[in-house]
mmCIF file of C-alpha atoms and ligand atoms in Angstrom:
data_model
loop_
_atom_site.group_PDB
_atom_site.id
_atom_site.type_symbol
_atom_site.label_atom_id
_atom_site.label_comp_id
_atom_site.label_asym_id
_atom_site.label_seq_id
_atom_site.Cartn_x
_atom_site.Cartn_y
_atom_site.Cartn_z
ATOM 1 C CA MET A 249 98.453 54.749 221.482
ATOM 2 C CA THR A 250 97.180 54.880 225.044
ATOM 3 C CA THR A 251 98.595 55.859 228.418
ATOM 4 C CA THR A 252 97.771 53.696 231.421
ATOM 5 C CA VAL A 253 97.899 54.928 235.017
ATOM 6 C CA VAL A 254 97.257 52.693 237.998
ATOM 7 C CA HIS A 255 95.811 54.680 240.911
ATOM 8 C CA CYS A 256 95.937 53.188 244.392
ATOM 9 C CA SER A 257 95.787 54.561 247.916
ATOM 10 C CA ASP A 258 95.777 53.838 251.633
ATOM 11 C CA ILE A 259 98.403 51.122 251.691
ATOM 12 C CA HIS A 260 98.846 51.534 255.472
ATOM 13 C CA PHE A 261 101.964 49.617 256.370
ATOM 14 C CA GLY A 262 101.405 48.959 260.089
ATOM 15 C CA ARG A 263 98.650 47.318 262.100
ATOM 16 C CA GLY A 264 95.816 46.071 259.885
ATOM 17 C CA PHE A 265 98.079 45.791 256.826
ATOM 18 C CA LEU A 266 97.158 42.946 254.463
ATOM 19 C CA PRO A 267 100.448 41.727 252.945
ATOM 20 C CA GLU A 268 98.726 39.381 250.514
ATOM 21 C CA CYS A 269 96.970 42.338 248.819
ATOM 22 C CA ALA A 270 100.175 44.374 248.524
ATOM 23 C CA GLU A 271 102.156 41.379 247.309
ATOM 24 C CA ALA A 272 99.619 40.437 244.626
ATOM 25 C CA PHE A 273 99.470 44.105 243.592
ATOM 26 C CA VAL A 274 103.168 44.002 242.652
ATOM 27 C CA ALA A 275 102.458 41.067 240.330
ATOM 28 C CA THR A 276 99.318 42.736 238.916
ATOM 29 C CA VAL A 277 101.232 45.923 238.124
ATOM 30 C CA LYS A 278 103.764 43.821 236.219
ATOM 31 C CA THR A 279 100.894 42.330 234.188
ATOM 32 C CA LEU A 280 99.097 45.625 233.558
ATOM 33 C CA ALA A 281 102.437 47.315 232.729
ATOM 34 C CA PRO A 282 101.089 50.844 233.296
ATOM 35 C CA ASP A 283 103.007 53.940 232.236
ATOM 36 C CA ALA A 284 102.935 55.080 235.855
ATOM 37 C CA VAL A 285 101.551 54.275 239.287
ATOM 38 C CA VAL A 286 99.937 57.048 241.346
ATOM 39 C CA ILE A 287 99.726 56.505 245.099
ATOM 40 C CA ALA A 288 97.338 58.934 246.775
ATOM 41 C CA GLY A 289 98.683 58.795 250.326
ATOM 42 C CA ASP A 290 98.465 56.909 253.610
ATOM 43 C CA LEU A 291 101.481 54.730 252.947
ATOM 44 C CA THR A 292 101.654 53.962 256.668
ATOM 45 C CA LEU A 293 99.356 53.701 259.655
ATOM 46 C CA ARG A 294 101.390 55.737 262.151
ATOM 47 C CA ALA A 295 104.186 57.415 260.197
ATOM 48 C CA ARG A 296 106.841 55.327 261.956
ATOM 49 C CA ARG A 297 110.267 54.942 260.352
ATOM 50 C CA HIS A 298 110.077 51.181 259.994
ATOM 51 C CA GLN A 299 106.648 51.519 258.351
ATOM 52 C CA PHE A 300 108.022 53.998 255.801
ATOM 53 C CA HIS A 301 111.020 51.762 255.110
ATOM 54 C CA ALA A 302 108.719 48.813 254.444
ATOM 55 C CA ALA A 303 106.691 51.077 252.139
ATOM 56 C CA ARG A 304 109.857 52.177 250.382
ATOM 57 C CA ARG A 305 110.949 48.605 249.687
ATOM 58 C CA TRP A 306 107.486 47.839 248.310
ATOM 59 C CA LEU A 307 107.446 50.934 246.084
ATOM 60 C CA GLU A 308 110.791 49.952 244.589
ATOM 61 C CA ARG A 309 109.403 46.580 243.599
ATOM 62 C CA LEU A 310 106.717 48.218 241.449
ATOM 63 C CA GLU A 311 109.478 49.164 238.985
ATOM 64 C CA ARG A 312 107.355 51.845 237.310
ATOM 65 C CA PRO A 313 107.447 55.658 237.271
ATOM 66 C CA LEU A 314 105.727 56.724 240.492
ATOM 67 C CA LEU A 315 103.871 59.748 241.785
ATOM 68 C CA VAL A 316 103.454 59.451 245.551
ATOM 69 C CA ILE A 317 101.841 61.990 247.882
ATOM 70 C CA PRO A 318 101.434 61.794 251.679
ATOM 71 C CA GLY A 319 98.166 61.063 253.484
ATOM 72 C CA ASN A 320 97.051 62.163 256.919
ATOM 73 C CA HIS A 321 98.395 58.912 258.399
ATOM 74 C CA ASP A 322 101.861 59.777 257.075
ATOM 75 C CA VAL A 323 102.377 62.435 259.753
ATOM 76 C CA PRO A 324 102.797 61.410 263.428
ATOM 77 C CA LEU A 325 99.573 61.410 265.433
ATOM 78 C CA TYR A 326 100.761 61.010 269.025
ATOM 79 C CA ASN A 327 104.260 62.546 268.925
ATOM 80 C CA LEU A 328 103.072 66.158 269.053
ATOM 81 C CA ALA A 329 106.543 67.690 268.951
ATOM 82 C CA LEU A 330 107.441 65.831 265.781
ATOM 83 C CA ARG A 331 103.981 66.395 264.362
ATOM 84 C CA LEU A 332 104.228 70.162 264.687
ATOM 85 C CA LEU A 333 107.955 70.735 264.161
ATOM 86 C CA ALA A 334 108.844 68.221 261.448
ATOM 87 C CA PRO A 335 105.682 66.397 260.382
ATOM 88 C CA PHE A 336 107.101 64.995 257.135
ATOM 89 C CA ARG A 337 110.604 64.128 258.410
ATOM 90 C CA ASN A 338 110.112 60.359 258.460
ATOM 91 C CA TYR A 339 108.245 60.477 255.146
ATOM 92 C CA ARG A 340 111.003 62.430 253.444
ATOM 93 C CA MET A 341 113.797 60.227 254.796
ATOM 94 C CA ALA A 342 112.281 57.085 253.294
ATOM 95 C CA ILE A 343 110.046 58.201 250.422
ATOM 96 C CA GLY A 344 111.442 61.532 249.212
ATOM 97 C CA VAL A 345 109.646 64.690 248.175
ATOM 98 C CA SER A 346 106.619 65.519 250.348
ATOM 99 C CA THR A 347 105.510 68.642 248.501
ATOM 100 C CA THR A 348 103.907 69.003 245.087
ATOM 101 C CA GLN A 349 105.192 66.885 242.242
ATOM 102 C CA THR A 350 104.398 66.225 238.619
ATOM 103 C CA LEU A 351 104.398 63.474 236.046
ATOM 104 C CA GLU A 352 104.334 64.126 232.316
ATOM 105 C CA LEU A 353 103.266 61.025 230.404
ATOM 106 C CA PRO A 354 102.676 60.720 226.648
ATOM 107 C CA ASP A 355 98.933 61.439 226.890
ATOM 108 C CA ALA A 356 98.437 62.668 230.451
ATOM 109 C CA ALA A 357 99.880 65.338 232.726
ATOM 110 C CA VAL A 358 99.496 64.575 236.436
ATOM 111 C CA PHE A 359 99.918 67.089 239.280
ATOM 112 C CA GLY A 360 100.131 65.682 242.822
ATOM 113 C CA ILE A 361 99.479 67.906 245.845
ATOM 114 C CA ASN A 362 100.248 67.319 249.503
ATOM 115 C CA SER A 363 96.794 67.981 250.981
ATOM 116 C CA VAL A 364 97.732 67.083 254.566
ATOM 117 C CA THR A 365 98.118 69.632 257.329
ATOM 118 C CA PRO A 366 99.718 68.638 260.657
ATOM 119 C CA PHE A 367 97.306 70.992 262.428
ATOM 120 C CA ARG A 368 94.300 68.815 261.656
ATOM 121 C CA HIS A 369 94.269 65.055 261.919
ATOM 122 C CA GLN A 370 91.875 64.396 259.053
ATOM 123 C CA GLN A 371 90.753 67.451 257.132
ATOM 124 C CA GLY A 372 92.291 68.131 253.754
ATOM 125 C CA ARG A 373 93.760 71.508 252.922
ATOM 126 C CA ILE A 374 95.342 72.932 249.767
ATOM 127 C CA SER A 375 97.598 75.922 250.397
ATOM 128 C CA ASP A 376 97.187 79.020 248.232
ATOM 129 C CA ALA A 377 100.777 78.599 247.027
ATOM 130 C CA ASP A 378 100.227 74.981 245.966
ATOM 131 C CA MET A 379 96.964 75.862 244.226
ATOM 132 C CA GLN A 380 98.704 78.660 242.352
ATOM 133 C CA GLN A 381 101.561 76.358 241.381
ATOM 134 C CA SER A 382 99.123 73.721 240.132
ATOM 135 C CA MET A 383 97.204 76.231 238.002
ATOM 136 C CA GLU A 384 100.362 77.661 236.429
ATOM 137 C CA TRP A 385 101.654 74.179 235.632
ATOM 138 C CA LEU A 386 98.306 73.074 234.218
ATOM 139 C CA ASP A 387 98.303 76.145 231.986
ATOM 140 C CA ARG A 388 101.754 75.232 230.664
ATOM 141 C CA VAL A 389 101.383 71.526 229.921
ATOM 142 C CA THR A 390 100.101 70.467 226.522
ATOM 143 C CA ALA A 391 99.096 66.847 227.223
ATOM 144 C CA PRO A 392 95.564 66.015 226.004
ATOM 145 C CA TRP A 393 94.501 64.801 229.459
ATOM 146 C CA LYS A 394 95.060 66.683 232.722
ATOM 147 C CA VAL A 395 94.857 65.102 236.156
ATOM 148 C CA VAL A 396 95.267 66.299 239.760
ATOM 149 C CA VAL A 397 95.920 64.041 242.769
ATOM 150 C CA THR A 398 95.058 64.769 246.414
ATOM 151 C CA HIS A 399 94.724 62.514 249.448
ATOM 152 C CA GLN A 400 91.401 63.668 250.899
ATOM 153 C CA HIS A 401 88.055 63.517 249.171
ATOM 154 C CA PHE A 402 85.559 66.149 247.990
ATOM 155 C CA TYR A 403 82.177 64.818 249.063
ATOM 156 C CA ASP A 404 80.589 62.251 251.333
ATOM 157 C CA LEU A 405 78.240 59.620 250.009
ATOM 158 C CA PRO A 406 74.959 59.686 251.957
ATOM 159 C CA GLY A 407 75.291 57.306 254.904
ATOM 160 C CA HIS A 408 79.018 56.896 254.387
ATOM 161 C CA ARG A 409 80.528 60.043 255.819
ATOM 162 C CA ARG A 410 84.301 59.943 256.156
ATOM 163 C CA PRO A 411 85.849 62.779 258.158
ATOM 164 C CA GLY A 412 88.333 64.906 256.259
ATOM 165 C CA ALA A 413 86.602 66.104 253.074
ATOM 166 C CA PHE A 414 87.834 69.460 251.798
ATOM 167 C CA PRO A 415 85.572 72.146 253.315
ATOM 168 C CA ASN A 416 86.076 74.335 250.221
ATOM 169 C CA ALA A 417 85.693 71.536 247.665
ATOM 170 C CA SER A 418 83.659 73.583 245.171
ATOM 171 C CA VAL A 419 86.227 76.400 245.114
ATOM 172 C CA LEU A 420 89.109 73.977 244.521
ATOM 173 C CA LEU A 421 87.296 72.060 241.808
ATOM 174 C CA GLU A 422 86.172 75.210 240.046
ATOM 175 C CA LYS A 423 89.778 76.383 239.780
ATOM 176 C CA TRP A 424 91.002 73.082 238.368
ATOM 177 C CA ALA A 425 88.015 72.712 236.030
ATOM 178 C CA SER A 426 88.758 76.192 234.668
ATOM 179 C CA ARG A 427 92.301 74.949 233.900
ATOM 180 C CA GLY A 428 90.989 72.063 231.832
ATOM 181 C CA VAL A 429 91.474 69.290 234.405
ATOM 182 C CA HIS A 430 89.583 66.137 233.426
ATOM 183 C CA ALA A 431 89.936 64.089 236.603
ATOM 184 C CA VAL A 432 90.918 64.491 240.246
ATOM 185 C CA LEU A 433 92.202 61.308 241.891
ATOM 186 C CA HIS A 434 92.031 60.846 245.638
ATOM 187 C CA GLY A 435 92.070 58.268 248.423
ATOM 188 C CA HIS A 436 91.271 58.469 252.149
ATOM 189 C CA THR A 437 87.705 57.153 252.102
ATOM 190 C CA HIS A 438 88.757 53.468 251.944
ATOM 191 C CA TYR A 439 86.123 52.779 249.290
ATOM 192 C CA PRO A 440 86.233 53.236 245.515
ATOM 193 C CA SER A 441 84.093 55.926 243.890
ATOM 194 C CA LEU A 442 83.601 57.641 240.561
ATOM 195 C CA MET A 443 81.407 60.660 239.917
ATOM 196 C CA ASP A 444 81.091 63.705 237.669
ATOM 197 C CA ALA A 445 81.669 66.562 240.109
ATOM 198 C CA ARG A 446 78.898 68.567 238.410
ATOM 199 C CA ARG A 447 76.348 66.290 240.047
ATOM 200 C CA LEU A 448 77.502 67.688 243.381
ATOM 201 C CA PHE A 449 78.632 71.138 242.311
ATOM 202 C CA PRO A 450 76.396 72.227 239.387
ATOM 203 C CA GLY A 451 78.214 75.553 239.092
ATOM 204 C CA LEU A 452 81.391 73.985 237.697
ATOM 205 C CA PRO A 453 82.254 75.289 234.229
ATOM 206 C CA ARG A 454 82.753 71.807 232.742
ATOM 207 C CA PRO A 455 82.591 68.103 233.636
ATOM 208 C CA LEU A 456 85.276 66.866 236.003
ATOM 209 C CA LEU A 457 85.602 63.296 237.235
ATOM 210 C CA LEU A 458 86.251 62.600 240.898
ATOM 211 C CA ILE A 459 87.926 59.190 241.102
ATOM 212 C CA GLY A 460 88.455 57.685 244.531
ATOM 213 C CA SER A 461 90.582 54.638 245.098
ATOM 214 C CA GLY A 462 89.669 52.391 248.009
ATOM 215 C CA THR A 463 92.228 51.047 250.433
ATOM 216 C CA LEU A 464 94.655 48.763 248.652
ATOM 217 C CA SER A 465 95.789 46.752 251.633
ATOM 218 C CA ASN A 466 94.223 47.840 254.918
ATOM 219 C CA ARG A 467 91.738 45.735 256.827
ATOM 220 C CA ARG A 468 89.326 48.667 257.278
ATOM 221 C CA VAL A 469 87.418 48.570 254.006
ATOM 222 C CA ARG A 470 84.372 50.849 254.045
ATOM 223 C CA GLY A 471 81.581 52.239 251.914
ATOM 224 C CA PRO A 472 78.467 51.032 250.131
ATOM 225 C CA GLY A 473 78.068 47.749 248.265
ATOM 226 C CA MET A 474 80.850 45.187 248.152
ATOM 227 C CA ARG A 475 83.348 45.943 250.870
ATOM 228 C CA THR A 476 86.623 44.772 249.397
ATOM 229 C CA ASN A 477 90.087 46.192 248.952
ATOM 230 C CA SER A 478 90.429 47.906 245.596
ATOM 231 C CA PHE A 479 92.382 50.121 243.208
ATOM 232 C CA GLN A 480 91.603 51.954 239.962
ATOM 233 C CA CYS A 481 93.187 51.677 236.527
ATOM 234 C CA LEU A 482 92.841 54.599 234.084
ATOM 235 C CA VAL A 483 93.499 54.286 230.358
ATOM 236 C CA PHE A 484 93.847 57.563 228.470
ATOM 237 C CA GLY A 485 93.259 57.216 224.736
ATOM 238 C CA SER A 486 93.076 59.785 221.976
ATOM 239 C CA GLU A 487 89.269 59.837 222.120
ATOM 240 C CA MET A 488 88.348 58.400 225.483
ATOM 241 C CA LEU A 489 89.218 57.735 229.093
ATOM 242 C CA SER A 490 88.285 54.447 230.720
ATOM 243 C CA VAL A 491 88.325 53.757 234.452
ATOM 244 C CA THR A 492 88.362 50.170 235.717
ATOM 245 C CA CYS A 493 87.916 49.328 239.380
ATOM 246 C CA HIS A 494 89.937 46.268 240.406
ATOM 247 C CA ARG A 495 88.743 44.430 243.490
ATOM 248 C CA TRP A 496 90.399 41.941 245.802
ATOM 249 C CA HIS A 497 89.004 38.442 245.423
ATOM 250 C CA ALA A 498 89.848 36.763 248.716
ATOM 251 C CA PRO A 499 88.992 33.147 247.757
ATOM 252 C CA THR A 500 91.630 33.165 245.013
ATOM 253 C CA ALA A 501 93.879 35.815 246.600
ATOM 254 C CA CYS A 502 93.859 37.716 243.293
ATOM 255 C CA TRP A 503 93.093 41.190 242.003
ATOM 256 C CA VAL A 504 90.175 41.018 239.566
ATOM 257 C CA ALA A 505 89.018 43.701 237.107
ATOM 258 C CA ASP A 506 85.457 44.601 238.069
ATOM 259 C CA THR A 507 83.455 47.492 236.565
ATOM 260 C CA THR A 508 84.686 49.724 233.737
ATOM 261 C CA GLU A 509 83.251 53.140 232.911
ATOM 262 C CA THR A 510 84.209 54.959 229.733
ATOM 263 C CA PHE A 511 84.034 58.685 228.960
ATOM 264 C CA ASP A 512 84.699 60.122 225.526
ATOM 265 C CA ARG A 513 86.205 63.529 224.936
ATOM 266 C CA ALA A 514 82.857 64.931 223.848
ATOM 267 C CA PHE A 515 81.626 64.331 227.395
ATOM 268 C CA PHE A 516 84.319 66.607 228.806
ATOM 269 C CA ALA A 517 83.660 69.262 226.167
ATOM 270 C CA SER A 518 79.933 69.281 226.884
ATOM 271 C CA GLY A 519 80.157 71.987 229.512
ATOM 272 C CA VAL A 520 82.458 74.330 227.615
HETATM 273 FE FE1 LIG B 703 93.612 55.671 254.994
HETATM 274 FE FE1 LIG B 704 93.640 59.178 255.028
#
């Protein structure tokens, strides 16, 4: 038995949205038939009501269990009153819960955190209360694989700095690693990435994968190598976790499975 989770991000309904990518994604999700779809924020470009309603209609068509968190583009940028007084009002009206949420799947427990603060346009922030809640929940769940989801990222690739990385990344990751988290999923960078966090933060008590999803359907693809739209697909098995990056193939207007990396459970135990 395995548990499959599709992880995508930065859909960005609004200017620069690529409908062909989002449309083909609905069909690809039907084919992959994952146990759940995780969406790591930035559903819209400008947090407008009509953008959220379009996002809502698209989410419903995925017809899978969903875990959706907001991104920094899901709070108003220019309407300062709304931004400061009710930043998640439009999000909540169309999408639902904007705070922490969880997903318990047969082989994986997933904790999603709202890492957006209306006081900063880009920079990620995890409140003490949300961190505490995540740690207590992670202590309670018994699933063999544990996953956390945020919008912002934890490090910048050399030459590809994206504003917004958590300033206290090592502190956050140390807390989750100590709770047995195997992977942290994020978006925001608009390029796919996969790295053992110990390469960046050698003090972590055990291996922890940082898995970034690129932008699913926004024109602004970034990062090193092939600049294409992308998403990630995770398969949790009894002995291993595999992560496949799917890339947009414009000539055929199809999503295509690209690279797969596999990690066995011994890898995650190696630091304990
Ligand atoms: Fe984005
Ligand atoms: Fe973002």
